[in-house]
XYZ file of C-alpha atoms in Angstrom:
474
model
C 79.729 101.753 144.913
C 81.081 104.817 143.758
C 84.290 103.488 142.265
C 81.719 100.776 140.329
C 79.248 103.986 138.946
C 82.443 105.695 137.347
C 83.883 102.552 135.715
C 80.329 101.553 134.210
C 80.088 105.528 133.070
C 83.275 105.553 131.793
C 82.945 102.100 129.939
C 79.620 103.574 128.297
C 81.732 106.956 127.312
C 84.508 105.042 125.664
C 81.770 102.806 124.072
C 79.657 106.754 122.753
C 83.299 108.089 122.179
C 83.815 105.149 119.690
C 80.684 104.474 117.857
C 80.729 108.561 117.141
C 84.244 108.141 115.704
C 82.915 105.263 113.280
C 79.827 107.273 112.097
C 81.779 110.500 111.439
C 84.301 108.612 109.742
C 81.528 106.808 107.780
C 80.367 109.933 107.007
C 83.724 111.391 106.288
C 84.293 114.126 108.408
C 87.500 113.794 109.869
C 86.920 117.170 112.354
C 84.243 115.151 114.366
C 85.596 112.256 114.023
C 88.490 113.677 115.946
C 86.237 115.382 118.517
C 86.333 112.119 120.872
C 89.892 111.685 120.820
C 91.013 114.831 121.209
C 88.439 115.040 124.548
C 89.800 111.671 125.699
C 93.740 113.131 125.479
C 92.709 116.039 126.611
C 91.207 114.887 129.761
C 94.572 112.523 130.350
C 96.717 115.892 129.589
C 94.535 117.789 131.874
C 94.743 115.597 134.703
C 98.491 115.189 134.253
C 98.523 119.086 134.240
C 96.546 119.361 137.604
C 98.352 116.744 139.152
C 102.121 117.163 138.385
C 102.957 120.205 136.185
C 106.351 119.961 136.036
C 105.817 116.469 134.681
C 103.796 117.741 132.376
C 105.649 120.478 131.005
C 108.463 117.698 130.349
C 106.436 115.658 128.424
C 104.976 118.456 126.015
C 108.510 118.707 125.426
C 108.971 115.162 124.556
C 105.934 114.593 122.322
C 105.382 117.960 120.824
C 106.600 117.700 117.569
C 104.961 114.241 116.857
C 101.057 116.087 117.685
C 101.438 117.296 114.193
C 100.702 113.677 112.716
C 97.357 114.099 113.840
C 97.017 117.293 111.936
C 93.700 117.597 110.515
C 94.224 121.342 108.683
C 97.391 120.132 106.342
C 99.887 123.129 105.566
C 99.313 126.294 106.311
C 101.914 128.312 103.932
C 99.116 130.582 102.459
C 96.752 130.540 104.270
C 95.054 130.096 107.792
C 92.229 129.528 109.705
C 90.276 127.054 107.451
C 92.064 124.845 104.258
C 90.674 123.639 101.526
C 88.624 121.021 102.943
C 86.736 123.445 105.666
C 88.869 121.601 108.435
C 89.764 124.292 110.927
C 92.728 124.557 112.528
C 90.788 125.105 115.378
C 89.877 121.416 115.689
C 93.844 120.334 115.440
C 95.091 118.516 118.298
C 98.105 121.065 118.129
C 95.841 124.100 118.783
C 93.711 121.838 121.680
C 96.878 121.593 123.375
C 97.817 125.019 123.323
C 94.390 125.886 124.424
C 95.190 123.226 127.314
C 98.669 124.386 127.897
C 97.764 127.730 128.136
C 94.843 127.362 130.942
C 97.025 124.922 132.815
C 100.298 127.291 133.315
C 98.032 130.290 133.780
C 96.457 128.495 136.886
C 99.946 127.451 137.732
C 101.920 130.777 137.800
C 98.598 132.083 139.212
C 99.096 129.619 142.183
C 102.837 129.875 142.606
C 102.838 133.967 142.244
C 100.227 133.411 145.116
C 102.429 130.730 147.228
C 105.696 132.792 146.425
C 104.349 136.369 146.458
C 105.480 136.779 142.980
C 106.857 135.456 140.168
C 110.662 135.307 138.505
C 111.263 137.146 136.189
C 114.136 138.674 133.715
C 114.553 141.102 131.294
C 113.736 139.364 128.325
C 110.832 137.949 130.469
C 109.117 140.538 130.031
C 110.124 141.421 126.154
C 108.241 138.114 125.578
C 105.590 138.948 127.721
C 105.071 142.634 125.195
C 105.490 140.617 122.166
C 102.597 138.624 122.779
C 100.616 140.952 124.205
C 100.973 143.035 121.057
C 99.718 140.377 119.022
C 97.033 139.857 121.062
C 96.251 143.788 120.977
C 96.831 143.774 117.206
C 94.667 140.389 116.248
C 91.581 142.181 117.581
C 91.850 144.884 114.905
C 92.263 142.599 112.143
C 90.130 142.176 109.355
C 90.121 138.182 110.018
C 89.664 138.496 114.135
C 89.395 134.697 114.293
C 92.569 133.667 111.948
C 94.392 136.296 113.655
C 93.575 135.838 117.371
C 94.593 131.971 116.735
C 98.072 133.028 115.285
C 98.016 135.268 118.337
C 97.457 132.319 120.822
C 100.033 129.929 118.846
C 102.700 132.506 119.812
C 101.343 133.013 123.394
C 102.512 129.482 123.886
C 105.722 130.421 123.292
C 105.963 133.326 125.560
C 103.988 131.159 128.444
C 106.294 128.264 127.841
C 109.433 130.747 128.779
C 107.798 132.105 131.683
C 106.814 128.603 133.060
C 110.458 127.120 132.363
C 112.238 130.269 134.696
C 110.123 129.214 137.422
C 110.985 125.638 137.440
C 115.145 125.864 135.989
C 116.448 126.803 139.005
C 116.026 123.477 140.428
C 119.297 121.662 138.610
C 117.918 118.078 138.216
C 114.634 120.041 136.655
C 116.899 121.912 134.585
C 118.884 118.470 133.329
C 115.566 117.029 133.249
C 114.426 119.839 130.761
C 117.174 118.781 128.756
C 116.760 115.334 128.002
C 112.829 115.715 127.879
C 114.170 117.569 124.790
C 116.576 115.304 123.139
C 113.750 112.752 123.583
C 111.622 114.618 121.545
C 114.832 114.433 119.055
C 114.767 110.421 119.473
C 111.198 110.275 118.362
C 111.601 112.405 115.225
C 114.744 110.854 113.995
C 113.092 107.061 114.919
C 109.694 108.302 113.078
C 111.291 109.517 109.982
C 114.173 107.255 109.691
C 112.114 103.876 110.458
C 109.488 105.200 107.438
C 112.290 105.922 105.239
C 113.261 102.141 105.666
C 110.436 100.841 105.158
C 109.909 102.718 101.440
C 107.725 105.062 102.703
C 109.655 108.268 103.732
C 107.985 111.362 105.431
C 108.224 114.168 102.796
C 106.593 116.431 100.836
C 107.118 117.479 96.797
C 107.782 121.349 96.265
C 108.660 122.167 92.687
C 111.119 119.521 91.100
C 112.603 118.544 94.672
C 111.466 116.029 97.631
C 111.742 117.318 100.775
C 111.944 115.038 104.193
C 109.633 116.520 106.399
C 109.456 113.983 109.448
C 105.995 114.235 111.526
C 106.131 117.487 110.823
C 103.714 119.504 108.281
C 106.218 120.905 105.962
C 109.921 120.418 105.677
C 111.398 123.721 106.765
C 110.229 123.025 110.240
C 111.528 119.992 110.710
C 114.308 121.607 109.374
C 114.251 124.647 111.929
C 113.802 122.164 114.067
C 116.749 120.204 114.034
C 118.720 123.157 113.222
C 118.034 124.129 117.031
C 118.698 120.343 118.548
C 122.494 120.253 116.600
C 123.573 123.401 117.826
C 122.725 123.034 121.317
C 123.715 119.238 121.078
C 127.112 119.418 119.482
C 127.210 122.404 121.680
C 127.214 119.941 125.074
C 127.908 116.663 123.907
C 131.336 116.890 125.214
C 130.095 117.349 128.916
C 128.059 114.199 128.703
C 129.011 110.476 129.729
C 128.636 106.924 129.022
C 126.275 105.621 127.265
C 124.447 108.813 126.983
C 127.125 110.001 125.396
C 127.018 107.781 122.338
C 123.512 107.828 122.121
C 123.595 111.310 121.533
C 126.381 111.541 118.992
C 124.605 108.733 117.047
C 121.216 111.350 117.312
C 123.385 114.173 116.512
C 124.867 111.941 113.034
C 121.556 110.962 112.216
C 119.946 114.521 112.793
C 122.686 115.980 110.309
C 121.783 114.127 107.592
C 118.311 114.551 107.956
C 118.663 118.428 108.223
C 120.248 118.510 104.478
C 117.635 115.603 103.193
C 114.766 118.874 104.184
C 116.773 121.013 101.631
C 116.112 123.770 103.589
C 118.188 126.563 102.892
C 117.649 128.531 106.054
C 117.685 126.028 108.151
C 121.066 124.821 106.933
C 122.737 128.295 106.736
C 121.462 128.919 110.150
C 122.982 125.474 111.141
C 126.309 126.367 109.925
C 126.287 130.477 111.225
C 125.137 128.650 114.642
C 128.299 126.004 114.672
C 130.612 128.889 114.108
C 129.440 130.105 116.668
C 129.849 127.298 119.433
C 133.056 126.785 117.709
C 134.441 130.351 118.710
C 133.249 130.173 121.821
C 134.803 126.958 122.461
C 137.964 127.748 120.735
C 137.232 124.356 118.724
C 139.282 124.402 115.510
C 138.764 121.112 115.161
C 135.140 121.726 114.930
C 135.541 124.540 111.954
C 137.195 121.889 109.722
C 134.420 119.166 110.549
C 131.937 121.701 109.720
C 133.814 122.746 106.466
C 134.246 119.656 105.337
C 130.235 118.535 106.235
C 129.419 121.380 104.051
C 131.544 120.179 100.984
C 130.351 116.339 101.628
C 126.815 117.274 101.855
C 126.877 118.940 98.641
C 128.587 116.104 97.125
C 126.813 113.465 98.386
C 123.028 115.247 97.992
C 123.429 117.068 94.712
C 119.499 118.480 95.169
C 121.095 120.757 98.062
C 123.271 122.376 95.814
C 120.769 122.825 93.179
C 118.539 124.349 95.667
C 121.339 126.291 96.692
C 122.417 127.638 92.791
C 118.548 128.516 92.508
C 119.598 131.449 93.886
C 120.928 133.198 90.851
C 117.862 132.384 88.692
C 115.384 134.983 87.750
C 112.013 134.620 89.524
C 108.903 137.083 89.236
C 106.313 137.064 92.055
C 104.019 134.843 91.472
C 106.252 132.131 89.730
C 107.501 128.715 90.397
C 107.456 127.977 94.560
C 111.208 127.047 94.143
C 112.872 129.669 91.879
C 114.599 132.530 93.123
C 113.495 132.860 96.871
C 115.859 135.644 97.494
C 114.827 138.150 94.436
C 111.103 136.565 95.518
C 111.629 138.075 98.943
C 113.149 141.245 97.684
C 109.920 141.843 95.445
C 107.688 140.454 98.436
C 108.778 142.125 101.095
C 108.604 145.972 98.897
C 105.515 145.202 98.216
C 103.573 144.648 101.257
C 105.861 146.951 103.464
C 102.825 149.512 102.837
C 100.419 147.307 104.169
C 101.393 148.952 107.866
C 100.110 152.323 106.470
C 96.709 150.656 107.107
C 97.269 150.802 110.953
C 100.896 151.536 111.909
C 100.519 152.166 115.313
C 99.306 147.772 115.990
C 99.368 146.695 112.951
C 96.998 144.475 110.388
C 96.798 141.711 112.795
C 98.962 138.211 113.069
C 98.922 136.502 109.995
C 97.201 138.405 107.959
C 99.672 139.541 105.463
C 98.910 136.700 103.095
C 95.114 137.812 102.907
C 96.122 141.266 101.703
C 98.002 140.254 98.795
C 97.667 138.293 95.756
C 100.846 135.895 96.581
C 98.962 135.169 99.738
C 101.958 134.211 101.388
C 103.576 134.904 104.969
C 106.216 137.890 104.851
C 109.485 135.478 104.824
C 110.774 138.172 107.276
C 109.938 138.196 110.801
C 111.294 141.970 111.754
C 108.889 143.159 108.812
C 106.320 140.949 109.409
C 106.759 142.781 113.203
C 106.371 145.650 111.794
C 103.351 145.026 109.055
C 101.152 142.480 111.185
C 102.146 144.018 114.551
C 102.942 147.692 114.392
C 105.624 149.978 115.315
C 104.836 148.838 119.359
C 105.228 145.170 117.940
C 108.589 145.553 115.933
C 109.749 147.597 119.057
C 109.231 144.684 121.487
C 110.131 142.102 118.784
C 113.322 144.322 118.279
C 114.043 144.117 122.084
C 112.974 140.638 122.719
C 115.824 139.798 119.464
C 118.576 141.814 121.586
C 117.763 140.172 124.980
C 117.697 136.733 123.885
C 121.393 137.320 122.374
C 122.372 139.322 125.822
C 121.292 136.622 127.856
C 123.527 134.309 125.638
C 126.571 136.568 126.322
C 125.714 136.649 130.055
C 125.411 133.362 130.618
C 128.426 132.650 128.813
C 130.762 135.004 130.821
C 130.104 133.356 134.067
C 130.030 129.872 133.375
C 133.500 128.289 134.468
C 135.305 126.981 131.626
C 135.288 123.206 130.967
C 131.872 122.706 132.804
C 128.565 121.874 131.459
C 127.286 125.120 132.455
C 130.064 126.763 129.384
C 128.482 124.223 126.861
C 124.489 125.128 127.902
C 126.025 128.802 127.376
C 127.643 127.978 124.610
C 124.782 126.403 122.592
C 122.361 128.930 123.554
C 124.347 131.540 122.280
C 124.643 129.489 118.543
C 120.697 128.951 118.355
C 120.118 132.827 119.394
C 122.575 133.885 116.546
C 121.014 131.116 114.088
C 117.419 132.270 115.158
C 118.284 136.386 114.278
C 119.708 135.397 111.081
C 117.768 133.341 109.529
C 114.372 134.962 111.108
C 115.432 138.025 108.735
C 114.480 135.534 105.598
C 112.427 133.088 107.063
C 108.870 132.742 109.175
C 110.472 131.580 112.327
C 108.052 133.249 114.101
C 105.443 131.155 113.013
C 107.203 127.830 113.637
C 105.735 127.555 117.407
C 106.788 123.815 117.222
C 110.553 124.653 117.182
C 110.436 128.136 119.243
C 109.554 125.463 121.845
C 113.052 124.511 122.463
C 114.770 128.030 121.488
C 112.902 128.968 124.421
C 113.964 126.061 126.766
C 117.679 126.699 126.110
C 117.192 130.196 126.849
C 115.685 129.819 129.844
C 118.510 126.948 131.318
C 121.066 129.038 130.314
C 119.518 131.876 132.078
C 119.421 130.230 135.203
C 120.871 131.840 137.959
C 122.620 129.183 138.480
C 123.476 127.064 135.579
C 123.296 122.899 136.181
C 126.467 121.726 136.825
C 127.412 125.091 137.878
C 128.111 123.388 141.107
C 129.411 120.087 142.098
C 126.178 117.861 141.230
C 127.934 115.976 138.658
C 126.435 112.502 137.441
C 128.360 110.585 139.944
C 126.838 112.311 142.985
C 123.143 112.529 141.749
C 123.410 109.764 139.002
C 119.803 110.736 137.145
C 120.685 112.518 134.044
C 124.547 111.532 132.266
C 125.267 115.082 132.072
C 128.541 115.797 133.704
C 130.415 118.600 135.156
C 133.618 118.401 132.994
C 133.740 117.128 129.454
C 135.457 113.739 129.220
């Protein structure tokens, strides 16, 4: 009787769910007309979350970047909060799941500090822990307490995302698991935007005189960011994986190259490059300098709009003019200009994103250690400043005690590329505001941080068979 009363009630709530969709639809509103789907996912995700967290971890992984199809707020370079069609970003399925995500692994780590007695935690554990606790601090003295408080939450997910994945790494086949939960979300992007591209209809966006691939993401530069984090870790292990797998992932890793030019985004390839070097070194791959030389002098050859993008560089460009003149003397101008903006409150800051509602640009900082210091305070660049140095120590640590040869030296490896990549190019950039992609910077970090590394030990493919990913490169 009971199983009969919930199927008839949830049979009339699907049948409510959809004839709300079709009126709000009818009457144009796409925020309600979302309402009943996000509720529906939300109630799968939740159970999923109650029921088997670590399974549900892996697939925010996997799907992440493809929530931002359903996107309802559009863009939010310049501006935040609510666009120009009074969506809020509240209502995005993005922010839901962060909401979600963020109630779930707090009742989680509540229940496992509880089980355990405490918690594990590192060093730059608790960097990220300060850094978004500042924001937090700092988004409830801002002008905009709502706009800011969101931004604050965004990055929160971040931060919670790291703490969840050094409870659950330790456990190799999680760890491996981690990893290809990851390079599935890869697979989906490069399917998405490559299928659409084939069919005349390619995922992109115009800025100035140039088109821009942009995947299902919003804007270009984070798919671009995006995939700048996915080829340095991948090329980074791809020797240490097998078989099939194998192939599969150098035929991602091809496919995610070109797409990372075809975004024409300059950070994201400059950061691709400084990152390479980087795994290169480390690996004592000269074979791998010369590939990426010549990538770099093919990619300019082949896509002439990079290296146009690229010579914009030199041209003159006022504040205020053409989105894609002179980025770098735009930055310059930018970033003197609203450096005084901290005088307001130096101690926390204006408040997460609120830079571009203090100035007539209204745009983000392009500089994450300033924007620290403007939107967060002297506290917030201080624990952005040590979160920065952490990240890159645990890189170096977990690099001098994986064994050479072993998995465990390309996870190092790769980590220590996308740290690098992410303090470069978050010192012209809004990284920080990319939560999509800071997903998987955090991810590597945490594996690599592992006390002990997968495939540190001998739990090669042949003796667990689940993953592909092998002790010793082939």
């Amino acid at each position: 009787m009971t199983n009969r009363l919930l199927t008839i009630g949830a049979a009339v709530a699907s049948a409510g769910a959809a004839a709300f969709t079709t009126w709000a639809l009818g009457q144009g509103s796409m925020g309600l007309a979302a309402i009943p789907v996000a509720a529906a996912l939300g109630l799968v995700v939740a159970a999923l979350a109650v029921t088997r967290f670590g399974a549900y971890v892996l697939l925010m992984l996997a799907v992440r970047p493809m929530v931002d199809l359903f996107k309802l707020s559009g863009p939010t370079a310049g501006k935040a909060g609510v666009d120009a069609e009074g969506v809020s970003r509240t209502l995005d399925p993005s922010t839901i799941l962060a909401v979600l995500f963020l109630i779930a692994a707090g009742l989680w780590l509540a229940a496992r500090a509880r089980e355990r007695g405490r918690l594990r935690t590192s060093p730059l554990t608790v960097a990220w822990l300060v850094v978004g606790a500042t924001g937090l601090v700092s988004a409830l003295g801002a002008d905009k307490v709502p706009n800011s408080l969101l931004e604050a939450l965004r990055i929160l997910t971040v931060v919670v995302m790291f703490v969840v994945l050094e409870q659950l790494v330790p456990d190799h086949r999680y760890a491996r698991r981690v990893l290809l939960a990851v390079y599935a979300s890869l697979a989906i992007v490069v399917a998405y935007t490559v299928i659409l591209s084939l069919t005349g209809n390619p995922p992109a966006e115009v800025k100035g005189s140039f088109t821009r691939i942009s995947g299902p993401f919003a804007q270009s530069t984070t798919l671009g960011r995006y995939l700048m984090f996915l080829l340095i870790f991948g090329f980074a292990v791809v020797g240490y994986v097998r078989g099939r797998l194998r192939v599969a992932l150098g035929v991602l890793l091809g496919l995610s190259f070109v797409l990372v030019f075809l975004t024409n985004t300059r950070s994201a390839i400059l950061g691709l490059g400084i990152g390479l070097v980087v795994v290169a070194v480390v690996q004592r791959s000269a074979k791998m300098l010369v590939a990426l030389g010549l990538a770099a002098v093919l990619g300019v050859a082949l896509l002439p709009a990079v290296g146009d993008r690229f010579a914009q560089l030199a041209d003159d460009r006022q504040v205020g003019g053409a989105p894609t003149g002179n980025t770098l003397e735009w930055r310059l101008d930018y970033w003197s200009e609203i450096v005084s903006l901290a005088n307001r409150n130096p101690v926390t800051g204006i408040g997460p994103n609120m830079t571009q509602f203090q100035t007539d640009e209204a745009k983000k900082p392009h500089n994450d250690f300033l924007r620290a210091y403007v939107e967060t305070g002297v506290v917030g660049l201080l624990a952005y400043l040590a979160m920065v140095l952490l990240l890159l120590l645990t890189g170096l640590r977990a690099l001098r005690r994986a064994p050479p040869g072993t998995l465990a030296r390309g996870i190092a490896a790769g980590n220590l590329g996308c740290a690098v990549a992410f303090v470069a190019i978050s010192a012209v950039s809004n990284v920080l505001s990319s939560v999509a992609t800071l997903w998987y910077l955090v991810a590597f970090a945490a594996v690599a941080g592992a006390p002990t590394p997968p495939a540190a030990g001998r739990d090669s493919v042949e003796e667990h068979g689940d993953s592909g990913l092998s002790r010793h490169g082939a």
